[in-house]
Amino acid sequence: MDCPKCGKKIGDNDNVCSNCGVVIKENVDNTKLSTKLFGKKNVKKNPLATSKLGKTEKLRSKFGMKHLKIILVVAAVLILIALIVTLVVSISSGKGRKLARNTAEYLGKTVAVAESKLDEHFKDKSAFSGLNKALEFDYVRESEDSVKVDGMTYPEWAVLVKVNKQQQIQSVKYCDFKLLKKDVRGVKCDKFINLERFDEGADYSKVNAEIDIDPYSISYSEKFVTYRYRYWFENDSGDQQQVVLDVSYDSDNHFLYYSSNMVYPENL
């Protein structure tokens, strides 16, 4: 072969031109050499082992995905059930409160007129003995579902109507017994609810935001509406103090006055 530089004849196996000294080709393939000296040996894989491992991983993956899907489906079902229960309870409570508000529109009218307009039927006695003994009323419309409060059975909610001798509606009261289901004392609060800073005429929304709990009952009369709250808190002595809070508004939802009555155990 000819030298690529000087053109002189050299042997086919010569690495260097004897005439000009140019290097024709590397003596050793460095890449191959380093692989031989330091590289990992090529280990032939067992096709059967690889196949088995692949199947096992696939099975594990498939099994895991199945379980994951089942868990997700069960979780979704539980969440859906919880939402449905919450919605049903909310609708049930809302029905009683709405009925009380609508009945109050017929203050001064007879019960018969209210029943006809509202397409509702009021009874003169509750189906729950506890309600008959605990509260005064002439007519009642109540939930068929019941709750236990301090060992006594009450309807989840009730609308109580008081009338005069002419059967004209004098007052309408809504009671939500579910609020007392967990604790007859009412809702646990961090502190005593103080409404001293509100002047007469304050807007309902501002006062209600300060209270920040649901009312146990709402009483409607011709001149005002009174919201009653039952709650308890721990005082400075560490005692659990129960309170009944009554807040009254005029027909335009302007604040009138309030009273906080401390409740103490009887017959000690």
PDB file of C-alpha atoms in Angstrom:
ATOM      1  CA  MET A   1       0.000   0.000   0.000  1.00  0.00           C
ATOM      2  CA  ASP A   2       1.122   3.635  -0.479  1.00  0.00           C
ATOM      3  CA  CYS A   3       1.828   6.069   2.388  1.00  0.00           C
ATOM      4  CA  PRO A   4      -0.943   8.699   2.440  1.00  0.00           C
ATOM      5  CA  LYS A   5       1.678  11.412   3.103  1.00  0.00           C
ATOM      6  CA  CYS A   6       4.785  10.716   1.077  1.00  0.00           C
ATOM      7  CA  GLY A   7       3.420   8.143  -1.389  1.00  0.00           C
ATOM      8  CA  LYS A   8       6.165   5.618  -0.781  1.00  0.00           C
ATOM      9  CA  LYS A   9       5.380   1.934  -0.700  1.00  0.00           C
ATOM     10  CA  ILE A  10       4.872   0.420   2.765  1.00  0.00           C
ATOM     11  CA  GLY A  11       3.725  -2.959   3.994  1.00  0.00           C
ATOM     12  CA  ASP A  12       0.054  -3.712   4.493  1.00  0.00           C
ATOM     13  CA  ASN A  13       0.651  -4.467   8.188  1.00  0.00           C
ATOM     14  CA  ASP A  14       2.944  -1.477   8.842  1.00  0.00           C
ATOM     15  CA  ASN A  15       1.655   0.967  11.408  1.00  0.00           C
ATOM     16  CA  VAL A  16       4.254   3.702  10.639  1.00  0.00           C
ATOM     17  CA  CYS A  17       5.720   4.841   7.323  1.00  0.00           C
ATOM     18  CA  SER A  18       9.479   3.978   7.313  1.00  0.00           C
ATOM     19  CA  ASN A  19      10.184   6.925   4.981  1.00  0.00           C
ATOM     20  CA  CYS A  20       8.341   9.899   6.596  1.00  0.00           C
ATOM     21  CA  GLY A  21       7.323   8.429   9.967  1.00  0.00           C
ATOM     22  CA  VAL A  22       3.592   9.220   9.717  1.00  0.00           C
ATOM     23  CA  VAL A  23       1.320   6.955  11.806  1.00  0.00           C
ATOM     24  CA  ILE A  24      -0.857   4.900   9.504  1.00  0.00           C
ATOM     25  CA  LYS A  25      -3.170   3.250  12.189  1.00  0.00           C
ATOM     26  CA  GLU A  26      -3.356   2.788  15.947  1.00  0.00           C
ATOM     27  CA  ASN A  27      -1.510  -0.190  17.352  1.00  0.00           C
ATOM     28  CA  VAL A  28      -4.257  -0.946  19.759  1.00  0.00           C
ATOM     29  CA  ASP A  29      -7.922  -0.068  19.742  1.00  0.00           C
ATOM     30  CA  ASN A  30      -8.121   1.883  23.007  1.00  0.00           C
ATOM     31  CA  THR A  31     -11.849   1.389  23.315  1.00  0.00           C
ATOM     32  CA  LYS A  32     -11.598  -2.358  22.886  1.00  0.00           C
ATOM     33  CA  LEU A  33      -8.600  -2.457  25.240  1.00  0.00           C
ATOM     34  CA  SER A  34     -10.324  -0.560  28.034  1.00  0.00           C
ATOM     35  CA  THR A  35     -13.379  -2.760  27.646  1.00  0.00           C
ATOM     36  CA  LYS A  36     -11.215  -5.876  27.890  1.00  0.00           C
ATOM     37  CA  LEU A  37      -9.312  -4.579  30.924  1.00  0.00           C
ATOM     38  CA  PHE A  38     -12.020  -2.819  32.937  1.00  0.00           C
ATOM     39  CA  GLY A  39     -15.379  -3.453  31.313  1.00  0.00           C
ATOM     40  CA  LYS A  40     -18.053  -5.764  32.700  1.00  0.00           C
ATOM     41  CA  LYS A  41     -18.277  -9.136  31.159  1.00  0.00           C
ATOM     42  CA  ASN A  42     -21.266  -9.715  29.007  1.00  0.00           C
ATOM     43  CA  VAL A  43     -23.459 -12.112  30.864  1.00  0.00           C
ATOM     44  CA  LYS A  44     -25.923 -13.953  28.775  1.00  0.00           C
ATOM     45  CA  LYS A  45     -29.426 -13.560  30.128  1.00  0.00           C
ATOM     46  CA  ASN A  46     -31.552 -16.562  30.722  1.00  0.00           C
ATOM     47  CA  PRO A  47     -34.554 -15.998  28.477  1.00  0.00           C
ATOM     48  CA  LEU A  48     -36.720 -18.198  30.723  1.00  0.00           C
ATOM     49  CA  ALA A  49     -35.811 -16.224  33.864  1.00  0.00           C
ATOM     50  CA  THR A  50     -36.476 -12.941  32.109  1.00  0.00           C
ATOM     51  CA  SER A  51     -39.803 -14.201  30.895  1.00  0.00           C
ATOM     52  CA  LYS A  52     -40.816 -15.376  34.378  1.00  0.00           C
ATOM     53  CA  LEU A  53     -39.723 -12.098  35.961  1.00  0.00           C
ATOM     54  CA  GLY A  54     -41.672 -10.122  33.391  1.00  0.00           C
ATOM     55  CA  LYS A  55     -44.808 -12.158  34.034  1.00  0.00           C
ATOM     56  CA  THR A  56     -44.429 -11.760  37.803  1.00  0.00           C
ATOM     57  CA  GLU A  57     -44.026  -7.986  37.528  1.00  0.00           C
ATOM     58  CA  LYS A  58     -47.022  -7.799  35.231  1.00  0.00           C
ATOM     59  CA  LEU A  59     -49.119  -9.848  37.647  1.00  0.00           C
ATOM     60  CA  ARG A  60     -48.031  -7.701  40.567  1.00  0.00           C
ATOM     61  CA  SER A  61     -48.755  -4.541  38.631  1.00  0.00           C
ATOM     62  CA  LYS A  62     -52.142  -5.829  37.515  1.00  0.00           C
ATOM     63  CA  PHE A  63     -53.005  -7.017  41.037  1.00  0.00           C
ATOM     64  CA  GLY A  64     -51.932  -3.664  42.518  1.00  0.00           C
ATOM     65  CA  MET A  65     -53.923  -1.688  39.969  1.00  0.00           C
ATOM     66  CA  LYS A  66     -56.988  -3.800  40.694  1.00  0.00           C
ATOM     67  CA  HIS A  67     -56.701  -3.085  44.407  1.00  0.00           C
ATOM     68  CA  LEU A  68     -56.089   0.589  43.750  1.00  0.00           C
ATOM     69  CA  LYS A  69     -59.175   0.787  41.549  1.00  0.00           C
ATOM     70  CA  ILE A  70     -61.281  -0.998  44.181  1.00  0.00           C
ATOM     71  CA  ILE A  71     -60.033   1.357  46.905  1.00  0.00           C
ATOM     72  CA  LEU A  72     -60.775   4.407  44.775  1.00  0.00           C
ATOM     73  CA  VAL A  73     -64.262   3.130  43.901  1.00  0.00           C
ATOM     74  CA  VAL A  74     -65.053   2.362  47.570  1.00  0.00           C
ATOM     75  CA  ALA A  75     -63.759   5.790  48.637  1.00  0.00           C
ATOM     76  CA  ALA A  76     -65.854   7.491  45.963  1.00  0.00           C
ATOM     77  CA  VAL A  77     -68.970   5.559  47.050  1.00  0.00           C
ATOM     78  CA  LEU A  78     -68.415   6.473  50.719  1.00  0.00           C
ATOM     79  CA  ILE A  79     -67.953  10.136  49.855  1.00  0.00           C
ATOM     80  CA  LEU A  80     -71.105  10.048  47.724  1.00  0.00           C
ATOM     81  CA  ILE A  81     -73.094   8.437  50.560  1.00  0.00           C
ATOM     82  CA  ALA A  82     -71.821  11.048  53.014  1.00  0.00           C
ATOM     83  CA  LEU A  83     -72.807  13.847  50.639  1.00  0.00           C
ATOM     84  CA  ILE A  84     -76.272  12.352  50.121  1.00  0.00           C
ATOM     85  CA  VAL A  85     -76.822  11.976  53.877  1.00  0.00           C
ATOM     86  CA  THR A  86     -75.665  15.557  54.466  1.00  0.00           C
ATOM     87  CA  LEU A  87     -77.937  16.789  51.675  1.00  0.00           C
ATOM     88  CA  VAL A  88     -80.946  14.873  53.010  1.00  0.00           C
ATOM     89  CA  VAL A  89     -80.368  16.172  56.541  1.00  0.00           C
ATOM     90  CA  SER A  90     -79.918  19.709  55.222  1.00  0.00           C
ATOM     91  CA  ILE A  91     -83.102  19.492  53.143  1.00  0.00           C
ATOM     92  CA  SER A  92     -85.016  18.068  56.107  1.00  0.00           C
ATOM     93  CA  SER A  93     -83.833  20.854  58.425  1.00  0.00           C
ATOM     94  CA  GLY A  94     -84.422  23.446  55.749  1.00  0.00           C
ATOM     95  CA  LYS A  95     -87.971  22.206  55.298  1.00  0.00           C
ATOM     96  CA  GLY A  96     -88.867  22.815  58.934  1.00  0.00           C
ATOM     97  CA  ARG A  97     -87.247  26.240  59.041  1.00  0.00           C
ATOM     98  CA  LYS A  98     -88.901  27.249  55.773  1.00  0.00           C
ATOM     99  CA  LEU A  99     -92.295  26.012  56.996  1.00  0.00           C
ATOM    100  CA  ALA A 100     -91.955  28.089  60.174  1.00  0.00           C
ATOM    101  CA  ARG A 101     -91.041  31.192  58.172  1.00  0.00           C
ATOM    102  CA  ASN A 102     -93.927  30.674  55.749  1.00  0.00           C
ATOM    103  CA  THR A 103     -96.405  29.999  58.577  1.00  0.00           C
ATOM    104  CA  ALA A 104     -95.296  33.235  60.257  1.00  0.00           C
ATOM    105  CA  GLU A 105     -96.580  35.118  57.224  1.00  0.00           C
ATOM    106  CA  TYR A 106    -100.084  34.243  58.459  1.00  0.00           C
ATOM    107  CA  LEU A 107     -99.705  35.752  61.919  1.00  0.00           C
ATOM    108  CA  GLY A 108    -103.128  37.133  62.876  1.00  0.00           C
ATOM    109  CA  LYS A 109    -104.845  34.697  60.500  1.00  0.00           C
ATOM    110  CA  THR A 110    -106.473  31.449  61.555  1.00  0.00           C
ATOM    111  CA  VAL A 111    -104.695  28.124  61.475  1.00  0.00           C
ATOM    112  CA  ALA A 112    -107.246  26.911  58.921  1.00  0.00           C
ATOM    113  CA  VAL A 113    -106.249  29.709  56.530  1.00  0.00           C
ATOM    114  CA  ALA A 114    -102.534  28.926  56.971  1.00  0.00           C
ATOM    115  CA  GLU A 115    -103.144  25.209  56.381  1.00  0.00           C
ATOM    116  CA  SER A 116    -105.110  25.928  53.224  1.00  0.00           C
ATOM    117  CA  LYS A 117    -102.544  28.349  51.802  1.00  0.00           C
ATOM    118  CA  LEU A 118     -99.523  26.236  52.719  1.00  0.00           C
ATOM    119  CA  ASP A 119    -101.121  22.871  51.951  1.00  0.00           C
ATOM    120  CA  GLU A 120     -99.993  21.631  55.371  1.00  0.00           C
ATOM    121  CA  HIS A 121    -101.762  19.954  58.270  1.00  0.00           C
ATOM    122  CA  PHE A 122    -101.040  20.926  61.862  1.00  0.00           C
ATOM    123  CA  LYS A 123    -101.863  18.590  64.740  1.00  0.00           C
ATOM    124  CA  ASP A 124    -102.943  19.572  68.251  1.00  0.00           C
ATOM    125  CA  LYS A 125    -100.585  17.018  69.807  1.00  0.00           C
ATOM    126  CA  SER A 126     -97.099  15.760  69.027  1.00  0.00           C
ATOM    127  CA  ALA A 127     -96.380  12.095  68.351  1.00  0.00           C
ATOM    128  CA  PHE A 128     -93.463  12.463  70.791  1.00  0.00           C
ATOM    129  CA  SER A 129     -94.354  12.591  74.489  1.00  0.00           C
ATOM    130  CA  GLY A 130     -91.135  14.437  75.292  1.00  0.00           C
ATOM    131  CA  LEU A 131     -92.165  17.346  73.089  1.00  0.00           C
ATOM    132  CA  ASN A 132     -95.674  17.468  74.599  1.00  0.00           C
ATOM    133  CA  LYS A 133     -94.164  17.766  78.078  1.00  0.00           C
ATOM    134  CA  ALA A 134     -91.257  20.061  77.315  1.00  0.00           C
ATOM    135  CA  LEU A 135     -92.860  22.852  75.257  1.00  0.00           C
ATOM    136  CA  GLU A 136     -96.140  24.749  75.155  1.00  0.00           C
ATOM    137  CA  PHE A 137     -98.098  24.958  71.904  1.00  0.00           C
ATOM    138  CA  ASP A 138    -101.584  24.656  70.462  1.00  0.00           C
ATOM    139  CA  TYR A 139    -100.655  23.130  67.120  1.00  0.00           C
ATOM    140  CA  VAL A 140     -97.584  21.348  65.820  1.00  0.00           C
ATOM    141  CA  ARG A 141     -96.078  20.186  62.544  1.00  0.00           C
ATOM    142  CA  GLU A 142     -93.023  17.963  62.996  1.00  0.00           C
ATOM    143  CA  SER A 143     -90.520  15.696  61.306  1.00  0.00           C
ATOM    144  CA  GLU A 144     -91.291  12.003  61.187  1.00  0.00           C
ATOM    145  CA  ASP A 145     -87.628  11.228  61.889  1.00  0.00           C
ATOM    146  CA  SER A 146     -86.532  11.344  65.514  1.00  0.00           C
ATOM    147  CA  VAL A 147     -83.443  11.986  67.629  1.00  0.00           C
ATOM    148  CA  LYS A 148     -82.463  11.154  71.204  1.00  0.00           C
ATOM    149  CA  VAL A 149     -81.737  14.139  73.415  1.00  0.00           C
ATOM    150  CA  ASP A 150     -80.589  13.369  76.939  1.00  0.00           C
ATOM    151  CA  GLY A 151     -82.408  10.035  76.832  1.00  0.00           C
ATOM    152  CA  MET A 152     -85.706  11.458  75.520  1.00  0.00           C
ATOM    153  CA  THR A 153     -87.046  11.034  71.983  1.00  0.00           C
ATOM    154  CA  TYR A 154     -87.915  14.154  69.991  1.00  0.00           C
ATOM    155  CA  PRO A 155     -88.632  14.864  66.323  1.00  0.00           C
ATOM    156  CA  GLU A 156     -85.627  16.123  64.372  1.00  0.00           C
ATOM    157  CA  TRP A 157     -87.454  19.415  64.017  1.00  0.00           C
ATOM    158  CA  ALA A 158     -90.829  20.874  64.955  1.00  0.00           C
ATOM    159  CA  VAL A 159     -92.914  23.932  64.106  1.00  0.00           C
ATOM    160  CA  LEU A 160     -95.002  25.016  67.095  1.00  0.00           C
ATOM    161  CA  VAL A 161     -98.000  27.357  66.784  1.00  0.00           C
ATOM    162  CA  LYS A 162     -99.809  29.262  69.532  1.00  0.00           C
ATOM    163  CA  VAL A 163    -103.236  30.792  68.880  1.00  0.00           C
ATOM    164  CA  ASN A 164    -105.758  33.018  70.680  1.00  0.00           C
ATOM    165  CA  LYS A 165    -109.373  32.207  71.434  1.00  0.00           C
ATOM    166  CA  GLN A 166    -110.369  33.038  67.869  1.00  0.00           C
ATOM    167  CA  GLN A 167    -107.827  30.471  66.597  1.00  0.00           C
ATOM    168  CA  GLN A 168    -105.726  33.275  65.163  1.00  0.00           C
ATOM    169  CA  ILE A 169    -101.992  32.610  65.067  1.00  0.00           C
ATOM    170  CA  GLN A 170    -100.133  34.609  67.727  1.00  0.00           C
ATOM    171  CA  SER A 171     -96.664  33.083  67.448  1.00  0.00           C
ATOM    172  CA  VAL A 172     -94.727  30.506  65.451  1.00  0.00           C
ATOM    173  CA  LYS A 173     -91.665  28.713  66.792  1.00  0.00           C
ATOM    174  CA  TYR A 174     -89.160  26.507  64.994  1.00  0.00           C
ATOM    175  CA  CYS A 175     -87.045  24.044  67.012  1.00  0.00           C
ATOM    176  CA  ASP A 176     -84.080  22.065  65.692  1.00  0.00           C
ATOM    177  CA  PHE A 177     -83.559  19.165  68.110  1.00  0.00           C
ATOM    178  CA  LYS A 178     -80.725  17.727  66.046  1.00  0.00           C
ATOM    179  CA  LEU A 179     -78.470  20.466  67.417  1.00  0.00           C
ATOM    180  CA  LEU A 180     -78.902  18.966  70.877  1.00  0.00           C
ATOM    181  CA  LYS A 181     -78.396  15.378  69.748  1.00  0.00           C
ATOM    182  CA  LYS A 182     -74.686  15.223  70.576  1.00  0.00           C
ATOM    183  CA  ASP A 183     -74.879  17.453  73.636  1.00  0.00           C
ATOM    184  CA  VAL A 184     -77.997  18.753  75.374  1.00  0.00           C
ATOM    185  CA  ARG A 185     -75.976  21.802  76.416  1.00  0.00           C
ATOM    186  CA  GLY A 186     -75.676  22.813  72.778  1.00  0.00           C
ATOM    187  CA  VAL A 187     -72.613  23.817  70.773  1.00  0.00           C
ATOM    188  CA  LYS A 188     -69.143  24.047  72.328  1.00  0.00           C
ATOM    189  CA  CYS A 189     -67.647  27.545  71.942  1.00  0.00           C
ATOM    190  CA  ASP A 190     -64.191  28.867  72.745  1.00  0.00           C
ATOM    191  CA  LYS A 191     -65.499  31.701  74.908  1.00  0.00           C
ATOM    192  CA  PHE A 192     -68.521  33.597  76.165  1.00  0.00           C
ATOM    193  CA  ILE A 193     -70.404  35.301  73.314  1.00  0.00           C
ATOM    194  CA  ASN A 194     -70.523  39.013  74.090  1.00  0.00           C
ATOM    195  CA  LEU A 195     -72.804  41.251  71.983  1.00  0.00           C
ATOM    196  CA  GLU A 196     -72.298  44.453  74.015  1.00  0.00           C
ATOM    197  CA  ARG A 197     -70.596  46.244  71.135  1.00  0.00           C
ATOM    198  CA  PHE A 198     -73.733  46.118  68.949  1.00  0.00           C
ATOM    199  CA  ASP A 199     -76.122  49.054  69.134  1.00  0.00           C
ATOM    200  CA  GLU A 200     -79.840  48.859  68.466  1.00  0.00           C
ATOM    201  CA  GLY A 201     -80.449  48.817  64.723  1.00  0.00           C
ATOM    202  CA  ALA A 202     -77.316  46.840  63.854  1.00  0.00           C
ATOM    203  CA  ASP A 203     -77.664  44.620  60.809  1.00  0.00           C
ATOM    204  CA  TYR A 204     -78.565  40.960  61.367  1.00  0.00           C
ATOM    205  CA  SER A 205     -75.665  39.677  59.261  1.00  0.00           C
ATOM    206  CA  LYS A 206     -73.061  41.447  61.432  1.00  0.00           C
ATOM    207  CA  VAL A 207     -74.537  40.201  64.703  1.00  0.00           C
ATOM    208  CA  ASN A 208     -74.962  36.710  63.313  1.00  0.00           C
ATOM    209  CA  ALA A 209     -71.322  36.656  62.181  1.00  0.00           C
ATOM    210  CA  GLU A 210     -70.255  37.438  65.746  1.00  0.00           C
ATOM    211  CA  ILE A 211     -72.378  34.600  67.146  1.00  0.00           C
ATOM    212  CA  ASP A 212     -71.245  32.137  64.457  1.00  0.00           C
ATOM    213  CA  ILE A 213     -73.382  29.156  65.574  1.00  0.00           C
ATOM    214  CA  ASP A 214     -76.772  27.844  64.426  1.00  0.00           C
ATOM    215  CA  PRO A 215     -79.849  28.741  66.467  1.00  0.00           C
ATOM    216  CA  TYR A 216     -81.621  26.033  68.432  1.00  0.00           C
ATOM    217  CA  SER A 217     -84.956  27.769  67.872  1.00  0.00           C
ATOM    218  CA  ILE A 218     -86.501  30.728  66.026  1.00  0.00           C
ATOM    219  CA  SER A 219     -89.643  32.408  67.371  1.00  0.00           C
ATOM    220  CA  TYR A 220     -91.800  34.649  65.186  1.00  0.00           C
ATOM    221  CA  SER A 221     -94.344  37.176  66.469  1.00  0.00           C
ATOM    222  CA  GLU A 222     -95.996  40.200  64.865  1.00  0.00           C
ATOM    223  CA  LYS A 223     -93.356  42.672  66.068  1.00  0.00           C
ATOM    224  CA  PHE A 224     -90.077  40.776  66.216  1.00  0.00           C
ATOM    225  CA  VAL A 225     -88.139  37.569  65.633  1.00  0.00           C
ATOM    226  CA  THR A 226     -86.087  35.926  68.386  1.00  0.00           C
ATOM    227  CA  TYR A 227     -83.235  33.494  67.777  1.00  0.00           C
ATOM    228  CA  ARG A 228     -82.287  31.215  70.666  1.00  0.00           C
ATOM    229  CA  TYR A 229     -78.844  29.655  70.900  1.00  0.00           C
ATOM    230  CA  ARG A 230     -77.643  26.997  73.310  1.00  0.00           C
ATOM    231  CA  TYR A 231     -73.910  26.696  73.866  1.00  0.00           C
ATOM    232  CA  TRP A 232     -71.251  26.092  76.501  1.00  0.00           C
ATOM    233  CA  PHE A 233     -67.665  27.114  77.122  1.00  0.00           C
ATOM    234  CA  GLU A 234     -64.923  26.604  79.679  1.00  0.00           C
ATOM    235  CA  ASN A 235     -64.548  29.591  82.018  1.00  0.00           C
ATOM    236  CA  ASP A 236     -61.365  30.785  83.746  1.00  0.00           C
ATOM    237  CA  SER A 237     -61.904  28.287  86.549  1.00  0.00           C
ATOM    238  CA  GLY A 238     -62.018  25.404  84.088  1.00  0.00           C
ATOM    239  CA  ASP A 239     -65.756  24.871  84.673  1.00  0.00           C
ATOM    240  CA  GLN A 240     -68.012  24.058  81.737  1.00  0.00           C
ATOM    241  CA  GLN A 241     -70.548  26.872  81.700  1.00  0.00           C
ATOM    242  CA  GLN A 242     -73.814  26.424  79.789  1.00  0.00           C
ATOM    243  CA  VAL A 243     -75.532  29.483  78.295  1.00  0.00           C
ATOM    244  CA  VAL A 244     -78.881  30.197  76.653  1.00  0.00           C
ATOM    245  CA  LEU A 245     -78.581  33.228  74.365  1.00  0.00           C
ATOM    246  CA  ASP A 246     -81.674  35.018  73.015  1.00  0.00           C
ATOM    247  CA  VAL A 247     -81.241  37.629  70.277  1.00  0.00           C
ATOM    248  CA  SER A 248     -84.203  39.647  68.963  1.00  0.00           C
ATOM    249  CA  TYR A 249     -84.620  41.578  65.716  1.00  0.00           C
ATOM    250  CA  ASP A 250     -87.407  43.704  64.281  1.00  0.00           C
ATOM    251  CA  SER A 251     -89.340  42.817  61.132  1.00  0.00           C
ATOM    252  CA  ASP A 252     -86.587  44.405  59.020  1.00  0.00           C
ATOM    253  CA  ASN A 253     -83.859  42.228  60.598  1.00  0.00           C
ATOM    254  CA  HIS A 254     -82.418  45.069  62.670  1.00  0.00           C
ATOM    255  CA  PHE A 255     -80.943  44.195  66.049  1.00  0.00           C
ATOM    256  CA  LEU A 256     -83.110  45.080  69.068  1.00  0.00           C
ATOM    257  CA  TYR A 257     -81.662  43.426  72.178  1.00  0.00           C
ATOM    258  CA  TYR A 258     -80.245  40.224  73.592  1.00  0.00           C
ATOM    259  CA  SER A 259     -80.023  38.289  76.847  1.00  0.00           C
ATOM    260  CA  SER A 260     -77.498  35.698  78.014  1.00  0.00           C
ATOM    261  CA  ASN A 261     -78.749  33.375  80.737  1.00  0.00           C
ATOM    262  CA  MET A 262     -76.281  31.153  82.550  1.00  0.00           C
ATOM    263  CA  VAL A 263     -77.658  27.660  83.169  1.00  0.00           C
ATOM    264  CA  TYR A 264     -76.662  25.863  86.365  1.00  0.00           C
ATOM    265  CA  PRO A 265     -77.417  22.275  87.476  1.00  0.00           C
ATOM    266  CA  GLU A 266     -80.565  21.908  89.569  1.00  0.00           C
ATOM    267  CA  ASN A 267     -81.262  19.880  92.695  1.00  0.00           C
ATOM    268  CA  LEU A 268     -77.673  19.822  93.984  1.00  0.00           C
TER     269      LEU A 268
END
